[in-house]
N, CA, C and O atoms as a MOPAC input file, in Angstrom:
PM7 MOZYME 1SCF
protein

 N     83.72100 1    95.99100 1   168.78700 1
 C     84.31100 1    95.77100 1   167.62700 1
 C     84.10300 1    94.29500 1   167.08300 1
 O     84.07700 1    93.53000 1   168.04800 1
 N     83.96300 1    93.70200 1   166.02100 1
 C     84.07400 1    92.47000 1   165.42700 1
 C     85.30900 1    92.28600 1   164.70900 1
 O     85.73400 1    93.00300 1   163.80400 1
 N     85.96100 1    91.03100 1   165.30600 1
 C     87.00800 1    90.51600 1   164.75300 1
 C     86.51600 1    88.96600 1   163.90800 1
 O     85.73200 1    88.13100 1   164.36100 1
 N     87.17200 1    88.91700 1   162.70500 1
 C     86.95300 1    87.75200 1   161.90900 1
 C     88.42300 1    87.09100 1   161.98700 1
 O     89.40300 1    87.73500 1   161.61300 1
 N     88.52400 1    85.91500 1   162.43600 1
 C     89.80600 1    84.75600 1   162.38300 1
 C     89.49400 1    83.54500 1   162.34900 1
 O     88.33800 1    83.13600 1   162.45700 1
 N     90.61200 1    82.76100 1   162.17500 1
 C     90.57100 1    81.26300 1   162.29100 1
 C     90.31100 1    80.93400 1   164.07100 1
 O     90.93800 1    81.45400 1   164.99500 1
 N     89.54700 1    80.23700 1   164.14100 1
 C     89.33200 1    79.58200 1   165.54000 1
 C     90.59500 1    79.00800 1   166.11000 1
 O     91.32500 1    78.31200 1   165.40500 1
 N     90.87900 1    79.27600 1   167.36600 1
 C     91.60900 1    78.29900 1   168.10100 1
 C     91.07400 1    77.18900 1   168.37900 1
 O     89.84700 1    77.08500 1   168.39400 1
 N     92.00800 1    76.00100 1   168.69000 1
 C     91.50200 1    74.65500 1   169.02400 1
 C     90.77800 1    74.76400 1   170.27200 1
 O     89.69600 1    74.17800 1   170.31100 1
 N     91.14100 1    75.36900 1   171.25700 1
 C     90.20700 1    75.58000 1   172.48600 1
 C     88.90500 1    76.31700 1   172.36600 1
 O     88.20900 1    76.58900 1   173.34400 1
 N     88.65400 1    76.57800 1   171.33200 1
 C     87.30400 1    77.31300 1   171.06200 1
 C     86.48300 1    76.36700 1   170.10900 1
 O     85.38200 1    76.76000 1   169.72200 1
 N     86.90300 1    75.29100 1   169.76000 1
 C     85.84300 1    74.21800 1   169.09000 1
 C     84.73000 1    73.92900 1   169.85300 1
 O     83.67100 1    73.94100 1   169.22600 1
 N     84.67600 1    73.68800 1   170.95900 1
 C     83.49800 1    73.31300 1   171.77600 1
 C     82.38000 1    74.53800 1   171.82800 1
 O     81.18100 1    74.31200 1   171.66800 1
 N     82.88200 1    75.77000 1   172.05500 1
 C     82.04400 1    76.80600 1   171.72900 1
 C     81.44900 1    76.94100 1   170.56500 1
 O     80.28100 1    77.32900 1   170.53800 1
 N     82.05800 1    76.68200 1   169.53500 1
 C     81.93900 1    76.94500 1   168.23400 1
 C     80.58900 1    75.83800 1   168.01400 1
 O     79.54000 1    76.21400 1   167.49000 1
 N     80.76300 1    74.73000 1   168.39800 1
 C     79.95200 1    73.59900 1   168.22100 1
 C     78.64800 1    73.83700 1   168.76000 1
 O     77.63500 1    73.53100 1   168.13100 1
 N     78.61300 1    74.50900 1   170.19800 1
 C     77.46200 1    75.16700 1   171.08900 1
 C     76.77100 1    76.33800 1   170.07500 1
 O     75.58000 1    76.25700 1   169.77300 1
 N     77.46600 1    77.21900 1   169.67600 1
 C     76.95100 1    78.24800 1   168.86900 1
 C     75.91600 1    77.57700 1   167.50700 1
 O     74.72000 1    77.79100 1   167.30700 1
 N     76.90700 1    76.69100 1   166.68800 1
 C     76.07300 1    75.54800 1   165.72400 1
 C     74.73000 1    75.29600 1   166.32400 1
 O     73.65200 1    75.66000 1   165.85400 1
 N     74.93300 1    74.62600 1   167.42300 1
 C     73.56900 1    73.83800 1   167.72600 1
 C     72.59400 1    74.82600 1   167.96100 1
 O     71.44300 1    74.71900 1   167.54000 1
 N     73.03400 1    75.84900 1   168.66100 1
 C     71.73000 1    77.07400 1   168.91700 1
 C     71.04900 1    77.71600 1   167.53300 1
 O     69.88600 1    78.11900 1   167.50300 1
 N     72.00700 1    77.75000 1   166.33200 1
 C     71.83300 1    78.39200 1   165.19600 1
 C     71.15900 1    77.30700 1   164.47800 1
 O     70.14300 1    77.71100 1   163.91300 1
 N     71.44000 1    75.84600 1   164.29200 1
 C     71.18300 1    75.13800 1   163.61600 1
 C     70.29400 1    74.20300 1   163.97400 1
 O     69.64100 1    73.68200 1   163.07000 1
 N     70.08800 1    73.81800 1   165.25200 1
 C     69.57900 1    72.91600 1   166.03300 1
 C     69.78000 1    71.64300 1   165.39500 1
 O     70.94400 1    71.39200 1   165.08300 1
 N     68.84600 1    70.73400 1   165.11900 1
 C     68.98800 1    69.30400 1   164.44300 1
 C     69.89600 1    69.29700 1   163.27800 1
 O     70.40900 1    68.18700 1   163.13600 1
 N     70.24300 1    70.11500 1   162.45000 1
 C     70.89400 1    70.13000 1   161.57300 1
 C     72.37600 1    70.58900 1   161.92200 1
 O     73.15800 1    70.90800 1   161.02700 1
 N     72.72300 1    70.60600 1   163.27500 1
 C     74.21700 1    71.02800 1   163.77300 1
 C     75.13800 1    69.94100 1   163.47400 1
 O     74.93000 1    68.78700 1   163.09700 1
 N     76.18700 1    70.57300 1   163.72800 1
 C     77.62000 1    69.63500 1   163.55600 1
 C     78.10300 1    69.25700 1   165.02900 1
 O     78.00400 1    70.05100 1   165.96400 1
 N     78.58400 1    68.10000 1   165.14100 1
 C     78.94400 1    67.82700 1   166.58200 1
 C     80.45700 1    68.40300 1   166.70600 1
 O     81.10600 1    68.89600 1   165.78500 1
 N     80.92200 1    68.21000 1   168.21600 1
 C     82.06100 1    68.81900 1   168.30500 1
 C     83.19100 1    67.95500 1   167.49600 1
 O     84.02700 1    68.52500 1   166.79400 1
 N     83.15600 1    66.77400 1   167.62500 1
 C     84.13100 1    65.96100 1   166.55500 1
 C     84.06500 1    66.61300 1   165.30300 1
 O     85.13200 1    67.03000 1   164.85200 1
 N     82.95000 1    66.80000 1   164.59700 1
 C     82.98500 1    67.25500 1   163.14100 1
 C     83.66200 1    68.52400 1   163.31900 1
 O     84.65200 1    68.58500 1   162.59100 1
 N     83.49200 1    69.49600 1   163.98500 1
 C     84.03900 1    70.92500 1   164.01500 1
 C     85.83800 1    70.53100 1   164.19500 1
 O     86.70600 1    71.20800 1   163.64300 1
 N     86.11100 1    69.41700 1   165.00100 1
 C     87.43300 1    69.12500 1   165.37600 1
 C     87.97600 1    68.90200 1   164.05500 1
 O     89.02300 1    69.44900 1   163.70600 1
 N     87.21300 1    68.00200 1   163.17900 1
 C     87.84000 1    67.60200 1   162.05700 1
 C     88.14800 1    68.80900 1   160.99700 1
 O     89.21900 1    68.99500 1   160.41800 1
 N     86.89500 1    69.62000 1   160.87800 1
 C     86.84700 1    70.81100 1   160.38700 1
 C     88.13900 1    71.54000 1   160.30800 1
 O     88.83400 1    71.79400 1   159.32400 1
 N     88.32800 1    71.85900 1   161.75200 1
 C     89.58600 1    72.67300 1   162.18800 1
 C     90.72700 1    72.12800 1   161.27700 1
 O     91.35300 1    73.05800 1   160.76800 1
 N     91.15900 1    70.95600 1   160.94000 1
 C     92.14900 1    70.41600 1   160.62900 1
 C     91.94600 1    70.32300 1   159.00900 1
 O     92.87300 1    70.57400 1   158.24000 1
 N     90.76300 1    69.97300 1   158.60500 1
 C     90.74900 1    70.01600 1   157.06000 1
 C     90.55300 1    71.46600 1   156.32600 1
 O     91.20800 1    71.73500 1   155.31900 1
 N     89.65100 1    72.34500 1   156.86600 1
 C     89.53100 1    73.60000 1   156.31300 1
 C     90.43100 1    74.64000 1   156.45100 1
 O     90.36000 1    75.63100 1   155.72500 1
 N     91.33900 1    74.50300 1   157.37900 1
 C     92.31900 1    75.49800 1   157.63900 1
 C     91.57200 1    77.01500 1   157.74900 1
 O     90.72200 1    77.38300 1   158.55900 1
 N     92.13300 1    77.67500 1   156.76000 1
 C     91.72400 1    79.19200 1   157.12600 1
 C     90.15300 1    79.33000 1   156.29600 1
 O     89.75700 1    80.45500 1   155.99200 1
 N     89.54900 1    78.43800 1   156.05900 1
 C     88.20400 1    78.43900 1   155.27100 1
 C     87.14700 1    78.05600 1   156.31600 1
 O     85.96100 1    77.85800 1   156.05300 1
 N     87.70200 1    77.97600 1   157.51100 1
 C     86.85900 1    77.96200 1   158.89600 1
 C     87.12300 1    79.32700 1   159.56500 1
 O     88.29400 1    79.44400 1   159.92600 1
 N     86.61100 1    80.01300 1   159.73100 1
 C     86.57000 1    81.36900 1   160.42800 1
 C     85.11700 1    81.84800 1   161.48000 1
 O     83.92600 1    81.65700 1   161.23300 1
 N     85.58200 1    82.34200 1   162.37300 1
 C     84.69000 1    82.78000 1   163.52200 1
 C     84.76600 1    84.49000 1   163.63800 1
 O     85.67200 1    85.31400 1   163.51200 1
 N     83.50600 1    84.54500 1   163.90400 1
 C     83.43500 1    86.45500 1   164.46900 1
 C     83.36100 1    86.46000 1   165.94000 1
 O     82.64300 1    85.69900 1   166.58900 1
 N     84.14000 1    87.35700 1   166.43000 1
 C     84.00300 1    87.49300 1   167.97400 1
 C     83.97700 1    89.01100 1   167.94100 1
 O     84.31900 1    89.87600 1   167.13400 1
 N     83.41100 1    88.97800 1   169.19200 1
 C     82.92400 1    90.29100 1   169.98600 1
 C     82.97500 1    90.21600 1   171.26100 1
 O     82.27800 1    89.37600 1   171.82900 1
 N     83.87200 1    91.13800 1   172.04000 1
 C     84.18800 1    91.16200 1   173.18700 1
 C     84.52800 1    89.65800 1   173.93200 1
 O     84.12300 1    89.32600 1   175.04600 1
 N     85.32500 1    88.89300 1   173.07700 1
 C     85.86600 1    87.71900 1   173.66500 1
 C     84.81400 1    86.56300 1   173.25200 1
 O     85.21400 1    85.40300 1   173.34700 1
 N     83.52700 1    86.79400 1   172.81200 1
 C     82.57600 1    85.73800 1   172.41400 1
 C     82.54500 1    85.58400 1   171.16200 1
 O     82.65800 1    86.53500 1   170.38900 1
 N     82.36100 1    84.15400 1   170.71600 1
 C     82.05400 1    83.74600 1   169.51700 1
 C     80.80700 1    84.09200 1   169.04900 1
 O     79.93800 1    83.37300 1   169.54200 1
 N     80.32900 1    85.04100 1   168.17200 1
 C     79.09300 1    85.57400 1   167.63600 1
 C     78.56800 1    84.91800 1   166.23600 1
 O     77.41100 1    84.99100 1   165.82400 1
 N     79.55200 1    84.32600 1   165.65500 1
 C     79.09400 1    83.82800 1   164.23400 1
 C     80.54600 1    83.17700 1   163.62100 1
 O     81.67000 1    83.40200 1   164.06800 1
 N     80.21200 1    82.35400 1   162.53000 1
 C     81.19000 1    81.50500 1   162.04000 1
 C     80.73000 1    81.20000 1   160.55500 1
 O     79.56700 1    81.11900 1   160.16200 1
 N     81.89900 1    81.04700 1   159.80800 1
 C     81.64500 1    80.49700 1   158.48900 1
 C     82.54700 1    79.26700 1   158.43000 1
 O     83.46800 1    79.05700 1   159.21900 1
 N     82.07700 1    78.21800 1   157.08600 1
 C     82.83100 1    77.41000 1   156.82300 1
 C     82.62500 1    76.93000 1   155.31300 1
 O     81.50400 1    76.71600 1   154.85000 1
 N     83.60100 1    76.80700 1   154.71500 1
 C     83.89600 1    76.35700 1   153.12200 1
 C     84.80500 1    75.25400 1   153.25800 1
 O     85.84200 1    75.24500 1   153.92100 1
 N     84.25800 1    74.20900 1   152.48200 1
 C     85.13300 1    72.97500 1   152.29300 1
 C     85.41200 1    72.90700 1   150.44900 1
 O     84.63300 1    73.06000 1   149.50800 1
 N     86.80400 1    72.62300 1   150.51200 1
 C     86.84300 1    72.23000 1   148.84900 1
 C     85.95300 1    71.07000 1   148.33600 1
 O     85.64200 1    70.23700 1   149.18800 1
 N     85.52700 1    70.90000 1   147.16100 1
 C     84.87800 1    70.01700 1   146.43100 1
 C     85.90800 1    68.82200 1   145.84700 1
 O     87.12400 1    69.01200 1   145.88400 1
 N     85.40700 1    67.72200 1   145.37000 1
 C     86.37600 1    66.84800 1   144.80400 1
 C     86.88100 1    67.49800 1   143.47100 1
 O     87.95400 1    67.09400 1   143.02300 1
 N     86.24300 1    68.40000 1   142.85400 1
 C     86.46800 1    69.05300 1   141.73700 1
 C     87.34000 1    70.14800 1   142.24500 1
 O     86.87100 1    70.93900 1   143.06400 1
 N     88.90000 1    70.29500 1   141.71900 1
 C     89.78600 1    71.17500 1   142.30000 1
 C     89.51000 1    72.69600 1   142.57000 1
 O     90.04400 1    73.23400 1   143.54000 1
 N     88.69800 1    73.38300 1   141.74500 1
 C     88.32600 1    74.61100 1   141.86000 1
 C     87.08100 1    75.17700 1   142.64200 1
 O     86.76400 1    76.32800 1   142.94500 1
 N     86.50600 1    73.98700 1   142.85200 1
 C     85.28800 1    74.39300 1   143.50600 1
 C     85.12900 1    73.90500 1   144.94900 1
 O     85.79300 1    72.99800 1   145.45100 1
 N     84.01800 1    74.72700 1   145.65400 1
 C     83.95400 1    74.42900 1   147.01700 1
 C     82.43300 1    74.57400 1   147.40300 1
 O     81.60100 1    74.97000 1   146.58700 1
 N     82.17300 1    74.28500 1   148.49300 1
 C     80.82200 1    74.20500 1   149.40600 1
 C     80.98900 1    75.02000 1   150.59200 1
 O     81.68700 1    74.68900 1   151.55000 1
 N     80.20600 1    76.29300 1   150.48500 1
 C     79.94400 1    77.14100 1   151.62400 1
 C     78.95400 1    76.06700 1   152.74400 1
 O     77.74100 1    75.93800 1   152.58000 1
 N     79.54000 1    75.53100 1   153.59700 1
 C     78.89700 1    74.51400 1   154.13200 1
 C     77.77400 1    75.16900 1   155.44600 1
 O     76.67300 1    74.72400 1   155.77300 1
 N     78.45200 1    76.24100 1   155.94900 1
 C     77.72100 1    76.90700 1   156.68500 1
 C     78.08300 1    78.26000 1   157.21000 1
 O     79.25200 1    78.59700 1   157.39700 1
 N     77.03500 1    79.03800 1   157.44600 1
 C     77.28400 1    80.47800 1   157.81000 1
 C     76.06100 1    80.50900 1   159.00100 1
 O     74.89600 1    80.15200 1   158.82200 1
 N     76.58600 1    80.97600 1   160.12900 1
 C     75.81000 1    80.92500 1   161.46800 1
 C     76.17900 1    82.24400 1   162.04600 1
 O     77.34500 1    82.63400 1   162.09600 1
 N     75.13900 1    82.93600 1   162.49100 1
 C     75.43800 1    83.94500 1   163.49000 1
 C     74.20800 1    84.03500 1   164.87900 1
 O     72.98300 1    84.14400 1   164.83700 1
 N     75.09500 1    83.94100 1   165.96600 1
 C     74.01600 1    84.16800 1   167.07700 1
 C     72.87100 1    85.06400 1   166.92400 1
 O     72.91900 1    86.16200 1   166.36900 1
 N     72.00100 1    84.61200 1   167.36800 1
 C     70.59300 1    85.22400 1   167.45900 1
 C     70.45500 1    86.73300 1   167.68100 1
 O     69.71600 1    87.46400 1   167.02100 1
 N     71.38900 1    87.18100 1   168.86000 1
 C     71.49300 1    88.53000 1   168.92400 1
 C     72.16600 1    89.24800 1   168.19000 1
 O     72.06500 1    90.46900 1   168.31300 1
 N     73.00800 1    88.70100 1   167.25600 1
 C     73.77900 1    89.67900 1   166.44100 1
 C     73.38300 1    89.43700 1   164.89500 1
 O     74.29900 1    89.62600 1   164.09500 1
 N     72.23300 1    89.07500 1   164.41700 1
 C     71.74400 1    89.03800 1   163.39700 1
 C     71.22500 1    90.49700 1   162.99600 1
 O     70.84900 1    91.35100 1   163.79900 1
 N     71.27500 1    90.62800 1   161.55600 1
 C     70.83100 1    91.88800 1   160.88800 1
 C     71.72600 1    93.06600 1   161.66400 1
 O     71.25100 1    94.13800 1   162.04000 1
 N     72.89100 1    92.72000 1   161.80200 1
 C     73.97600 1    93.57900 1   162.22100 1
 C     75.18900 1    94.04800 1   161.25000 1
 O     75.93400 1    95.01800 1   161.38600 1
 N     75.16000 1    93.02400 1   160.18600 1
 C     76.13200 1    93.12000 1   159.27200 1
 C     77.26100 1    92.03400 1   159.78700 1
 O     78.39600 1    92.11400 1   159.31900 1
 N     77.01600 1    91.26500 1   160.52000 1
 C     77.99300 1    89.90600 1   160.93200 1
 C     78.22800 1    89.06300 1   159.79100 1
 O     79.29100 1    88.89200 1   159.19400 1
 N     77.16000 1    88.58600 1   159.57900 1
 C     76.52900 1    87.68900 1   158.62500 1
 C     77.28300 1    87.80600 1   157.18500 1
 O     77.66300 1    86.89700 1   156.44800 1
 N     77.37400 1    89.18500 1   157.02400 1
 C     77.72300 1    89.62500 1   155.50100 1
 C     79.31000 1    89.79400 1   155.66300 1
 O     80.08600 1    89.51200 1   154.75000 1
 N     79.65400 1    90.20900 1   156.72800 1
 C     81.38300 1    90.47900 1   156.93500 1
 C     81.68700 1    88.91300 1   156.91800 1
 O     82.48800 1    88.53000 1   156.06500 1
 N     81.23100 1    88.14900 1   157.61700 1
 C     81.52500 1    86.74400 1   157.67500 1
 C     81.75800 1    86.00100 1   156.14800 1
 O     82.70700 1    85.31100 1   155.77600 1
 N     80.65000 1    86.37100 1   155.48400 1
 C     80.50100 1    85.47900 1   154.24700 1
 C     81.36400 1    86.20200 1   153.26400 1
 O     82.02800 1    85.43600 1   152.56700 1
 N     81.52400 1    87.42500 1   153.03500 1
 C     82.52500 1    88.27100 1   152.33700 1
 C     83.81800 1    87.71600 1   152.65500 1
 O     84.58900 1    87.32100 1   151.78000 1
 N     84.09000 1    87.67400 1   153.98100 1
 C     85.75800 1    87.16900 1   154.35500 1
 C     85.92900 1    85.92100 1   153.88100 1
 O     87.03700 1    85.67700 1   153.40300 1
 N     84.94600 1    84.88400 1   153.89100 1
 C     84.78400 1    83.54700 1   153.42200 1
 C     85.11500 1    83.29200 1   151.99800 1
 O     86.00400 1    82.52900 1   151.62100 1
 N     84.25400 1    84.05900 1   151.16200 1
 C     84.36600 1    84.19200 1   149.77100 1
 C     85.79700 1    84.58300 1   149.40500 1
 O     86.47300 1    83.81000 1   148.72700 1
 N     86.23900 1    85.64600 1   149.78900 1
 C     87.78100 1    86.26100 1   149.44800 1
 C     88.61200 1    85.14100 1   149.93500 1
 O     89.27900 1    84.58200 1   149.06500 1
 N     88.70800 1    84.71000 1   151.10000 1
 C     89.57500 1    83.48300 1   151.55900 1
 C     89.46300 1    82.27700 1   150.39400 1
 O     90.44200 1    81.71600 1   149.90000 1
 N     88.30200 1    82.04600 1   150.11700 1
 C     87.98300 1    80.72300 1   149.32000 1
 C     88.87800 1    81.34900 1   147.71800 1
 O     89.75600 1    80.60700 1   147.27800 1
 N     88.66500 1    82.31800 1   147.16600 1
 C     89.14300 1    82.72300 1   146.02400 1
 C     90.89200 1    82.60600 1   146.34000 1
 O     91.58400 1    81.90100 1   145.60400 1
 N     91.44000 1    83.29500 1   147.38500 1
 C     92.94300 1    82.91300 1   147.67500 1
 C     93.43800 1    81.62100 1   147.94700 1
 O     94.64000 1    81.37300 1   148.03900 1
 N     92.41700 1    80.68400 1   148.09500 1
 C     92.74600 1    79.27600 1   148.20700 1
 C     92.49100 1    78.52200 1   146.73500 1
 O     92.56900 1    77.30900 1   146.54000 1
 N     92.22700 1    79.35800 1   145.93500 1
 C     92.00200 1    78.71300 1   144.45300 1
 C     90.61500 1    78.12500 1   144.26600 1
 O     90.39900 1    77.48300 1   143.23800 1
 N     89.84600 1    78.25500 1   144.99000 1
 C     88.40300 1    78.06600 1   144.76900 1
 C     87.54500 1    79.32900 1   144.07500 1
 O     87.26900 1    80.40900 1   144.59700 1
 N     87.18200 1    78.80800 1   142.61400 1
 C     86.49100 1    79.78000 1   141.59600 1
 C     85.28400 1    79.58900 1   141.58600 1
 O     84.60800 1    80.38700 1   140.93700 1
 N     84.75000 1    78.70900 1   142.14600 1
 C     83.07400 1    78.54400 1   141.93500 1
 C     82.60000 1    77.96100 1   143.67600 1
 O     83.26500 1    77.20300 1   144.38300 1
 N     81.64900 1    78.41800 1   143.91400 1
 C     81.39400 1    77.97100 1   145.26600 1
 C     79.51400 1    77.62400 1   145.30700 1
 O     78.64900 1    78.32300 1   144.77900 1
 N     79.36600 1    76.70400 1   145.87800 1
 C     78.00600 1    76.45400 1   146.14800 1
 C     77.31300 1    76.21700 1   147.28100 1
 O     77.99100 1    75.59200 1   148.09700 1
 N     76.10100 1    76.50500 1   147.68300 1
 C     75.72700 1    76.44100 1   148.92700 1
 C     74.16600 1    75.89300 1   148.95300 1
 O     73.57900 1    75.86100 1   147.87200 1
 N     73.46600 1    75.45700 1   150.15500 1
 C     72.24700 1    75.16600 1   150.14500 1
 C     71.71600 1    75.98100 1   151.19600 1
 O     72.34400 1    76.31100 1   152.20200 1
 N     70.33100 1    76.34800 1   150.87700 1
 C     69.55900 1    77.20600 1   151.74400 1
 C     68.09700 1    76.69800 1   152.00400 1
 O     67.44500 1    76.23600 1   151.06800 1
 N     67.61800 1    76.77300 1   153.18000 1
 C     66.03200 1    76.66700 1   153.18400 1
 C     65.43300 1    77.28100 1   152.29400 1
 O     65.96600 1    78.38100 1   152.15100 1
 N     64.46700 1    77.11400 1   151.51500 1
 C     63.73400 1    77.73800 1   150.42000 1
 C     62.99600 1    78.98400 1   151.18400 1
 O     63.02000 1    80.12600 1   150.72700 1
 N     62.36600 1    78.64200 1   152.35100 1
 C     61.65600 1    79.79200 1   153.09100 1
 C     62.48800 1    80.59700 1   153.84100 1
 O     61.91400 1    81.41800 1   154.55600 1
 N     63.80600 1    80.57200 1   153.86400 1
 C     64.80800 1    81.43900 1   154.57200 1
 C     65.20400 1    82.62000 1   153.69500 1
 O     66.27800 1    82.67800 1   153.09700 1
 N     64.30900 1    83.50500 1   153.66300 1
 C     64.54700 1    84.69000 1   152.51300 1
 C     65.70100 1    85.51900 1   153.07400 1
 O     66.51100 1    86.05000 1   152.31600 1
 N     65.77400 1    85.62600 1   154.37900 1
 C     66.62200 1    86.56400 1   154.48400 1
 C     68.36900 1    85.76700 1   154.08600 1
 O     69.25500 1    86.26900 1   153.39500 1
 N     68.38200 1    84.83900 1   154.58100 1
 C     69.69900 1    84.24800 1   153.86800 1
 C     69.71600 1    84.18400 1   152.48500 1
 O     70.78500 1    84.38300 1   151.90700 1
 N     68.49100 1    83.88600 1   151.72200 1
 C     68.69200 1    83.83000 1   150.24100 1
 C     69.13300 1    85.01800 1   149.55100 1
 O     69.79900 1    85.09300 1   148.51800 1
 N     68.62800 1    86.00000 1   150.32600 1
 C     68.87500 1    87.63300 1   149.95100 1
 C     70.16300 1    88.13600 1   150.40000 1
 O     70.71800 1    89.06700 1   149.81700 1
 N     70.62600 1    87.59600 1   151.34600 1
 C     71.98800 1    87.79700 1   151.51300 1
 C     72.97100 1    87.19000 1   150.54600 1
 O     73.88400 1    87.78700 1   149.97500 1
 N     72.69500 1    86.08800 1   150.45900 1
 C     73.59500 1    85.15400 1   149.37700 1
 C     73.58600 1    85.83900 1   147.78300 1
 O     74.60700 1    85.86800 1   147.09500 1
 N     72.34400 1    86.34600 1   147.35200 1
 C     72.11600 1    87.10000 1   146.15400 1
 C     72.81200 1    88.36600 1   146.25200 1
 O     73.59600 1    88.72900 1   145.37500 1
 N     72.62100 1    88.88300 1   147.03000 1
 C     73.53400 1    90.25600 1   147.20300 1
 C     74.92000 1    90.15800 1   147.34300 1
 O     75.61700 1    91.16900 1   147.25500 1
 N     75.45700 1    88.91900 1   147.57800 1
 C     76.71800 1    88.45500 1   147.43400 1
 C     77.23800 1    88.12000 1   146.04300 1
 O     78.42200 1    88.06600 1   145.70800 1
 N     76.22400 1    87.91700 1   145.33000 1
 C     76.48900 1    87.33900 1   143.87600 1
 C     76.20300 1    85.73300 1   143.56800 1
 O     76.54000 1    85.28400 1   142.47300 1
 N     75.53500 1    84.82200 1   144.62400 1
 C     74.93300 1    83.91800 1   144.13500 1
 C     73.88500 1    83.88700 1   143.45200 1
 O     73.11800 1    84.85000 1   143.44200 1
 N     73.66400 1    82.80800 1   142.77300 1
 C     72.43900 1    82.87200 1   141.70600 1
 C     71.72300 1    81.40500 1   142.22300 1
 O     72.38000 1    80.49700 1   142.73200 1
 N     70.44400 1    81.36100 1   142.02300 1
 C     69.67200 1    80.19800 1   142.33200 1
 C     70.26900 1    78.99700 1   141.11800 1
 O     70.38700 1    79.39200 1   139.95800 1
 N     70.53600 1    77.91300 1   141.37400 1
 C     70.86900 1    76.91700 1   140.50700 1
 C     69.89600 1    75.95000 1   140.34200 1
 O     69.56500 1    75.65200 1   139.19400 1
 N     69.19200 1    75.20900 1   141.63900 1
 C     68.04400 1    74.44300 1   141.33900 1
 C     67.33900 1    74.16100 1   142.80600 1
 O     68.02900 1    74.00300 1   143.81400 1
 N     66.23200 1    74.12400 1   142.82200 1
 C     65.51300 1    73.49600 1   143.96800 1
 C     65.40600 1    71.77900 1   144.28600 1
 O     64.64300 1    71.07800 1   143.62200 1
 N     66.04200 1    71.36400 1   145.09300 1
 C     66.42300 1    69.99900 1   145.51800 1
 C     65.27200 1    69.43800 1   146.58100 1
 O     65.20300 1    69.61300 1   147.79700 1
 N     64.50700 1    68.79700 1   145.80300 1
 C     63.24700 1    68.16100 1   147.07400 1
 C     63.99800 1    67.07800 1   147.57500 1
 O     64.76700 1    66.35100 1   146.94500 1
 N     63.59600 1    67.03000 1   149.17900 1
 C     64.29600 1    66.21000 1   150.00900 1
 C     65.71100 1    66.02000 1   149.92500 1
 O     66.17800 1    64.90800 1   149.67700 1
 N     66.45200 1    67.06500 1   150.12100 1
 C     67.85800 1    67.25700 1   150.04300 1
 C     68.42300 1    66.42700 1   151.20000 1
 O     69.33600 1    65.61200 1   151.06800 1
 N     67.67900 1    66.76500 1   152.55300 1
 C     68.20600 1    66.08700 1   153.67700 1
 C     67.28500 1    65.22800 1   153.99400 1
 O     67.42800 1    64.73700 1   155.11400 1
 N     66.17600 1    64.79300 1   153.24700 1
 C     65.25300 1    63.72600 1   153.52300 1
 C     63.71400 1    64.28500 1   153.48900 1
 O     63.43400 1    65.30700 1   152.86300 1
 N     62.84400 1    63.61000 1   154.13800 1
 C     61.39700 1    64.17000 1   153.74300 1
 C     61.03200 1    65.24700 1   154.16500 1
 O     61.05100 1    65.25300 1   155.39500 1
 N     60.64400 1    66.34200 1   153.65100 1
 C     60.14300 1    67.51700 1   153.93900 1
 C     61.48400 1    68.55400 1   154.08300 1
 O     61.31800 1    69.72200 1   154.43500 1
 N     62.58900 1    68.10400 1   153.82900 1
 C     63.84100 1    69.00700 1   153.86100 1
 C     64.33200 1    69.21000 1   152.38100 1
 O     65.33300 1    68.66000 1   151.92400 1
 N     63.49100 1    70.08400 1   151.67100 1
 C     64.00600 1    70.63400 1   150.69100 1
 C     65.11300 1    71.79600 1   150.70100 1
 O     65.04400 1    72.59800 1   151.63200 1
 N     65.98500 1    71.93300 1   149.87800 1
 C     66.94100 1    72.95700 1   149.64000 1
 C     67.10000 1    73.77500 1   148.61900 1
 O     67.00300 1    73.20100 1   147.53400 1
 N     67.30800 1    74.90200 1   148.57100 1
 C     67.56600 1    75.67600 1   147.27700 1
 C     69.29100 1    75.65200 1   146.98100 1
 O     70.05300 1    76.37600 1   147.62200 1
 N     69.65800 1    74.90900 1   146.14200 1
 C     71.20900 1    74.97000 1   145.79700 1
 C     71.46400 1    76.45600 1   144.91600 1
 O     70.84000 1    76.78000 1   143.90600 1
 N     72.38500 1    77.12900 1   145.48600 1
 C     72.84300 1    78.49300 1   144.93100 1
 C     74.38100 1    78.15700 1   144.63000 1
 O     75.15200 1    77.35700 1   145.16200 1
 N     74.56400 1    79.22600 1   143.39400 1
 C     76.13500 1    79.24500 1   143.09000 1
 C     76.59500 1    80.45700 1   142.85000 1
 O     75.90200 1    81.38000 1   142.42100 1
 N     78.04100 1    80.53300 1   143.16800 1
 C     78.68700 1    81.93300 1   142.79300 1
 C     79.94400 1    81.39900 1   141.78500 1
 O     80.85000 1    80.66300 1   142.17400 1
 N     79.82300 1    81.85300 1   140.60200 1
 C     81.03000 1    81.80600 1   139.98200 1
 C     82.01800 1    82.96400 1   139.82800 1
 O     83.08600 1    82.79100 1   139.24200 1

């Protein structure tokens, strides 16, 4: 059974380890997750199964009051294509709406067709392709959900 909830403070290191496994060199540090824990509140969520963290989502409010950025959606490799990502993303979107965020943006690697397909099925639309978003050779597709 999968449970989606806010992480506990003592789970931050495990969350950072999962992020490193999922995103490699683009992962966040333990100290970043500690700050996300304080700043994001219920917009930082984890999915657990049998006591292990198998995925997470993170949304942060943007400077414009009713907009937010879906900063990350990560699912452990063994649990991909099982509905965990969809459940996390759906729960995150609902929590963002309850928090007063009515528009969400995210970036995706243009080659990551599985992620793009998931986001489109949740209502996100392509906004623009930004060349070198993260530097040379690091293009990203910006998507938006209104």
